[in-house]
Amino acid sequence: MALDPKIRINLERSVFCLVDSNPTALEALSGMVRGFGVRKQFKCKTGAEAIHVVKTQELDLIITDAHVGDMDGYDFLRWLRREAQPEAQFTPVIMLSGHAARSMVEKSRDSGSNFVIAKPFTPELLLQRIFWVSKDERQMVKTETYVGPDRRFKNLGPPLGIKGRRKGDLSTHVGAATDPNMDQTDIDQMFKPARVQL
Amino acid sequence: MSEPQFIKVKYSLSEKTAAPGGMTAELANERAARELAALGGDARKALDASIKRLEAHCQAKSVGMDAVYEESSVVLDIAGMFNQRILCDAAYSLCELTDRLRTAGRQDWASIGVHVNALRLIWTKDKQLGPEMKEVVDGLWALTDRMSPT
């Protein structure tokens, strides 16, 4: 499932927000992202700083650690998906997770991030997930208990440029439908019991 | 309960990444690895300081499990950014142990001490880590698993 090394990716004009309460880890993350070609990045050590950046900047991607000092990353994400200004609510998010404390497991599941990366990880893996986010076609789902990308991947298959792991995964994009949808009468007809000649 | 809403979203990131220019994934990864290598010295200092603080906690036995958990998370966080798998696995075991202990309202400094000694050993060996280190980590997990989750 590795990203094809020849694939081109242009992150020069992208604006990232990086959130991690640990200064060393934040610098390492920033270095990786700089290596990928991202020129504009906002580094935040606390949830409050991240909230300020979300409120004042147009961001293309947020990469946040699960621990962000004054609030945990899940609470920040929950705020983003539910309370941030509408144009920022669906900003894609990659969550970096170290240890998942038992009290956090449910929060982690319901956090609404696009992808979660477990530590340790390599720059290759991070770049692959950024690429996946850029090709992510899942719809956003808004319910009383969850706001975030549709958790179901199955019908979409692997992202473009990635070879699927399942036998039935399609290697090319299926694309939009070319014929009109069947009308309800046709569908009903298919379910109607009919006598057959054996 | 209200009906779920499905919203089609087009990310600005998709448009920008597909713009002409940029670089290959191979080059991007090489550049990122170089940036990380340049930060390696500071990371080593921070990791060493963190393990020292854990050793001090073990000596004093005066802090709560929350403090040990936080410090072991720091080791995991930094080691995780530099893909130090063995160190991460050992730190993860310590995180899990202290999380289980604090949930149960208990302390077990002997088990924590074994973990911290193992962290120091792995850290000292660093580049000369052999397959025996996996057994060390398995041993740590055996200790952690004695403390069943509540």
PDB file of N, CA and C in Angstrom, chain A residues 89-140:
ATOM      1  N   GLN A  89     -15.378  24.183   9.332  1.00  0.00           N
ATOM      2  CA  GLN A  89     -15.813  22.982  10.053  1.00  0.00           C
ATOM      3  C   GLN A  89     -15.337  21.679   9.441  1.00  0.00           C
ATOM      4  N   PHE A  90     -15.245  21.659   8.122  1.00  0.00           N
ATOM      5  CA  PHE A  90     -14.887  20.397   7.469  1.00  0.00           C
ATOM      6  C   PHE A  90     -13.448  20.386   6.969  1.00  0.00           C
ATOM      7  N   THR A  91     -12.617  21.235   7.535  1.00  0.00           N
ATOM      8  CA  THR A  91     -11.187  21.200   7.203  1.00  0.00           C
ATOM      9  C   THR A  91     -10.671  19.794   7.503  1.00  0.00           C
ATOM     10  N   PRO A  92      -9.942  19.178   6.553  1.00  0.00           N
ATOM     11  CA  PRO A  92      -9.463  17.817   6.830  1.00  0.00           C
ATOM     12  C   PRO A  92      -8.458  17.791   7.981  1.00  0.00           C
ATOM     13  N   VAL A  93      -8.516  16.712   8.743  1.00  0.00           N
ATOM     14  CA  VAL A  93      -7.666  16.585   9.928  1.00  0.00           C
ATOM     15  C   VAL A  93      -7.004  15.214   9.963  1.00  0.00           C
ATOM     16  N   ILE A  94      -5.711  15.224  10.218  1.00  0.00           N
ATOM     17  CA  ILE A  94      -4.993  13.970  10.484  1.00  0.00           C
ATOM     18  C   ILE A  94      -4.620  13.996  11.960  1.00  0.00           C
ATOM     19  N   MET A  95      -5.005  12.955  12.673  1.00  0.00           N
ATOM     20  CA  MET A  95      -4.722  12.889  14.117  1.00  0.00           C
ATOM     21  C   MET A  95      -3.534  11.954  14.349  1.00  0.00           C
ATOM     22  N   LEU A  96      -2.574  12.435  15.134  1.00  0.00           N
ATOM     23  CA  LEU A  96      -1.432  11.592  15.495  1.00  0.00           C
ATOM     24  C   LEU A  96      -1.688  11.038  16.888  1.00  0.00           C
ATOM     25  N   SER A  97      -1.573   9.734  17.014  1.00  0.00           N
ATOM     26  CA  SER A  97      -1.906   9.153  18.301  1.00  0.00           C
ATOM     27  C   SER A  97      -0.722   8.408  18.894  1.00  0.00           C
ATOM     28  N   GLY A  98      -0.399   8.734  20.130  1.00  0.00           N
ATOM     29  CA  GLY A  98       0.631   7.994  20.859  1.00  0.00           C
ATOM     30  C   GLY A  98      -0.044   6.860  21.589  1.00  0.00           C
ATOM     31  N   HIS A  99      -0.225   7.020  22.892  1.00  0.00           N
ATOM     32  CA  HIS A  99      -0.946   6.002  23.652  1.00  0.00           C
ATOM     33  C   HIS A  99      -2.408   6.406  23.751  1.00  0.00           C
ATOM     34  N   ALA A 100      -3.297   5.449  23.508  1.00  0.00           N
ATOM     35  CA  ALA A 100      -4.724   5.734  23.633  1.00  0.00           C
ATOM     36  C   ALA A 100      -5.178   5.286  25.015  1.00  0.00           C
ATOM     37  N   ALA A 101      -5.287   6.224  25.937  1.00  0.00           N
ATOM     38  CA  ALA A 101      -5.756   5.882  27.284  1.00  0.00           C
ATOM     39  C   ALA A 101      -7.191   5.358  27.190  1.00  0.00           C
ATOM     40  N   ARG A 102      -7.539   4.485  28.117  1.00  0.00           N
ATOM     41  CA  ARG A 102      -8.851   3.823  28.035  1.00  0.00           C
ATOM     42  C   ARG A 102      -9.985   4.848  28.013  1.00  0.00           C
ATOM     43  N   SER A 103      -9.786   5.924  28.768  1.00  0.00           N
ATOM     44  CA  SER A 103     -10.836   6.934  28.825  1.00  0.00           C
ATOM     45  C   SER A 103     -10.990   7.656  27.485  1.00  0.00           C
ATOM     46  N   MET A 104      -9.999   7.513  26.610  1.00  0.00           N
ATOM     47  CA  MET A 104      -9.991   8.271  25.358  1.00  0.00           C
ATOM     48  C   MET A 104     -10.433   7.436  24.155  1.00  0.00           C
ATOM     49  N   VAL A 105     -10.587   6.124  24.348  1.00  0.00           N
ATOM     50  CA  VAL A 105     -10.839   5.261  23.191  1.00  0.00           C
ATOM     51  C   VAL A 105     -12.120   5.661  22.458  1.00  0.00           C
ATOM     52  N   GLU A 106     -13.176   5.882  23.235  1.00  0.00           N
ATOM     53  CA  GLU A 106     -14.449   6.239  22.604  1.00  0.00           C
ATOM     54  C   GLU A 106     -14.361   7.616  21.926  1.00  0.00           C
ATOM     55  N   LYS A 107     -13.699   8.538  22.621  1.00  0.00           N
ATOM     56  CA  LYS A 107     -13.521   9.877  22.056  1.00  0.00           C
ATOM     57  C   LYS A 107     -12.759   9.801  20.743  1.00  0.00           C
ATOM     58  N   SER A 108     -11.742   8.943  20.731  1.00  0.00           N
ATOM     59  CA  SER A 108     -10.913   8.799  19.539  1.00  0.00           C
ATOM     60  C   SER A 108     -11.753   8.301  18.365  1.00  0.00           C
ATOM     61  N   ARG A 109     -12.618   7.333  18.641  1.00  0.00           N
ATOM     62  CA  ARG A 109     -13.453   6.766  17.582  1.00  0.00           C
ATOM     63  C   ARG A 109     -14.415   7.809  17.023  1.00  0.00           C
ATOM     64  N   ASP A 110     -14.929   8.650  17.909  1.00  0.00           N
ATOM     65  CA  ASP A 110     -15.951   9.608  17.493  1.00  0.00           C
ATOM     66  C   ASP A 110     -15.377  10.980  17.156  1.00  0.00           C
ATOM     67  N   SER A 111     -14.058  11.069  17.065  1.00  0.00           N
ATOM     68  CA  SER A 111     -13.446  12.389  16.952  1.00  0.00           C
ATOM     69  C   SER A 111     -13.740  13.082  15.621  1.00  0.00           C
ATOM     70  N   GLY A 112     -13.933  12.333  14.565  1.00  0.00           N
ATOM     71  CA  GLY A 112     -14.236  12.951  13.273  1.00  0.00           C
ATOM     72  C   GLY A 112     -13.008  13.353  12.485  1.00  0.00           C
ATOM     73  N   SER A 113     -11.873  12.707  12.783  1.00  0.00           N
ATOM     74  CA  SER A 113     -10.676  12.998  11.973  1.00  0.00           C
ATOM     75  C   SER A 113     -10.756  12.207  10.666  1.00  0.00           C
ATOM     76  N   ASN A 114     -10.040  12.679   9.657  1.00  0.00           N
ATOM     77  CA  ASN A 114     -10.050  11.961   8.379  1.00  0.00           C
ATOM     78  C   ASN A 114      -9.218  10.688   8.469  1.00  0.00           C
ATOM     79  N   PHE A 115      -8.074  10.812   9.126  1.00  0.00           N
ATOM     80  CA  PHE A 115      -7.222   9.639   9.331  1.00  0.00           C
ATOM     81  C   PHE A 115      -6.532   9.757  10.683  1.00  0.00           C
ATOM     82  N   VAL A 116      -6.215   8.614  11.257  1.00  0.00           N
ATOM     83  CA  VAL A 116      -5.434   8.584  12.498  1.00  0.00           C
ATOM     84  C   VAL A 116      -4.124   7.870  12.186  1.00  0.00           C
ATOM     85  N   ILE A 117      -3.021   8.452  12.605  1.00  0.00           N
ATOM     86  CA  ILE A 117      -1.719   7.802  12.425  1.00  0.00           C
ATOM     87  C   ILE A 117      -1.183   7.447  13.809  1.00  0.00           C
ATOM     88  N   ALA A 118      -0.891   6.169  13.999  1.00  0.00           N
ATOM     89  CA  ALA A 118      -0.332   5.735  15.288  1.00  0.00           C
ATOM     90  C   ALA A 118       1.179   5.915  15.258  1.00  0.00           C
ATOM     91  N   LYS A 119       1.714   6.425  16.373  1.00  0.00           N
ATOM     92  CA  LYS A 119       3.177   6.560  16.481  1.00  0.00           C
ATOM     93  C   LYS A 119       3.768   5.212  16.866  1.00  0.00           C
ATOM     94  N   PRO A 120       4.942   4.827  16.406  1.00  0.00           N
ATOM     95  CA  PRO A 120       5.846   5.611  15.579  1.00  0.00           C
ATOM     96  C   PRO A 120       5.436   5.574  14.104  1.00  0.00           C
ATOM     97  N   PHE A 121       5.833   6.601  13.383  1.00  0.00           N
ATOM     98  CA  PHE A 121       5.545   6.616  11.950  1.00  0.00           C
ATOM     99  C   PHE A 121       6.706   7.259  11.200  1.00  0.00           C
ATOM    100  N   THR A 122       6.716   7.061   9.904  1.00  0.00           N
ATOM    101  CA  THR A 122       7.798   7.582   9.065  1.00  0.00           C
ATOM    102  C   THR A 122       7.259   8.741   8.216  1.00  0.00           C
ATOM    103  N   PRO A 123       8.149   9.563   7.659  1.00  0.00           N
ATOM    104  CA  PRO A 123       7.667  10.613   6.742  1.00  0.00           C
ATOM    105  C   PRO A 123       6.867  10.022   5.577  1.00  0.00           C
ATOM    106  N   GLU A 124       7.273   8.839   5.108  1.00  0.00           N
ATOM    107  CA  GLU A 124       6.570   8.194   3.985  1.00  0.00           C
ATOM    108  C   GLU A 124       5.096   7.997   4.324  1.00  0.00           C
ATOM    109  N   LEU A 125       4.870   7.506   5.547  1.00  0.00           N
ATOM    110  CA  LEU A 125       3.491   7.235   5.960  1.00  0.00           C
ATOM    111  C   LEU A 125       2.683   8.535   6.058  1.00  0.00           C
ATOM    112  N   LEU A 126       3.292   9.558   6.617  1.00  0.00           N
ATOM    113  CA  LEU A 126       2.584  10.839   6.750  1.00  0.00           C
ATOM    114  C   LEU A 126       2.244  11.408   5.371  1.00  0.00           C
ATOM    115  N   LEU A 127       3.212  11.342   4.452  1.00  0.00           N
ATOM    116  CA  LEU A 127       2.962  11.867   3.111  1.00  0.00           C
ATOM    117  C   LEU A 127       1.840  11.075   2.428  1.00  0.00           C
ATOM    118  N   GLN A 128       1.861   9.772   2.639  1.00  0.00           N
ATOM    119  CA  GLN A 128       0.813   8.936   2.044  1.00  0.00           C
ATOM    120  C   GLN A 128      -0.569   9.352   2.558  1.00  0.00           C
ATOM    121  N   ARG A 129      -0.658   9.593   3.861  1.00  0.00           N
ATOM    122  CA  ARG A 129      -1.962   9.981   4.425  1.00  0.00           C
ATOM    123  C   ARG A 129      -2.378  11.380   3.927  1.00  0.00           C
ATOM    124  N   ILE A 130      -1.409  12.261   3.770  1.00  0.00           N
ATOM    125  CA  ILE A 130      -1.744  13.603   3.228  1.00  0.00           C
ATOM    126  C   ILE A 130      -2.294  13.434   1.815  1.00  0.00           C
ATOM    127  N   PHE A 131      -1.648  12.557   1.053  1.00  0.00           N
ATOM    128  CA  PHE A 131      -2.094  12.288  -0.315  1.00  0.00           C
ATOM    129  C   PHE A 131      -3.502  11.691  -0.292  1.00  0.00           C
ATOM    130  N   TRP A 132      -3.732  10.768   0.625  1.00  0.00           N
ATOM    131  CA  TRP A 132      -5.064  10.162   0.742  1.00  0.00           C
ATOM    132  C   TRP A 132      -6.112  11.207   1.065  1.00  0.00           C
ATOM    133  N   VAL A 133      -5.775  12.108   1.993  1.00  0.00           N
ATOM    134  CA  VAL A 133      -6.737  13.156   2.357  1.00  0.00           C
ATOM    135  C   VAL A 133      -7.066  13.987   1.118  1.00  0.00           C
ATOM    136  N   SER A 134      -6.032  14.284   0.324  1.00  0.00           N
ATOM    137  CA  SER A 134      -6.276  15.114  -0.863  1.00  0.00           C
ATOM    138  C   SER A 134      -7.179  14.396  -1.869  1.00  0.00           C
ATOM    139  N   LYS A 135      -7.242  13.078  -1.793  1.00  0.00           N
ATOM    140  CA  LYS A 135      -8.102  12.310  -2.713  1.00  0.00           C
ATOM    141  C   LYS A 135      -9.356  11.800  -2.022  1.00  0.00           C
ATOM    142  N   ASP A 136      -9.538  12.190  -0.772  1.00  0.00           N
ATOM    143  CA  ASP A 136     -10.651  11.661   0.022  1.00  0.00           C
ATOM    144  C   ASP A 136     -11.977  12.189  -0.521  1.00  0.00           C
ATOM    145  N   GLU A 137     -12.826  11.278  -0.959  1.00  0.00           N
ATOM    146  CA  GLU A 137     -14.109  11.705  -1.537  1.00  0.00           C
ATOM    147  C   GLU A 137     -15.290  11.379  -0.633  1.00  0.00           C
ATOM    148  N   ARG A 138     -14.971  10.958   0.582  1.00  0.00           N
ATOM    149  CA  ARG A 138     -16.077  10.613   1.473  1.00  0.00           C
ATOM    150  C   ARG A 138     -16.901  11.859   1.817  1.00  0.00           C
ATOM    151  N   GLN A 139     -18.190  11.664   1.951  1.00  0.00           N
ATOM    152  CA  GLN A 139     -19.052  12.773   2.354  1.00  0.00           C
ATOM    153  C   GLN A 139     -18.875  13.010   3.844  1.00  0.00           C
ATOM    154  N   MET A 140     -19.215  14.218   4.275  1.00  0.00           N
ATOM    155  CA  MET A 140     -19.225  14.494   5.705  1.00  0.00           C
ATOM    156  C   MET A 140     -20.597  14.088   6.258  1.00  0.00           C
TER     157      MET A 140
END
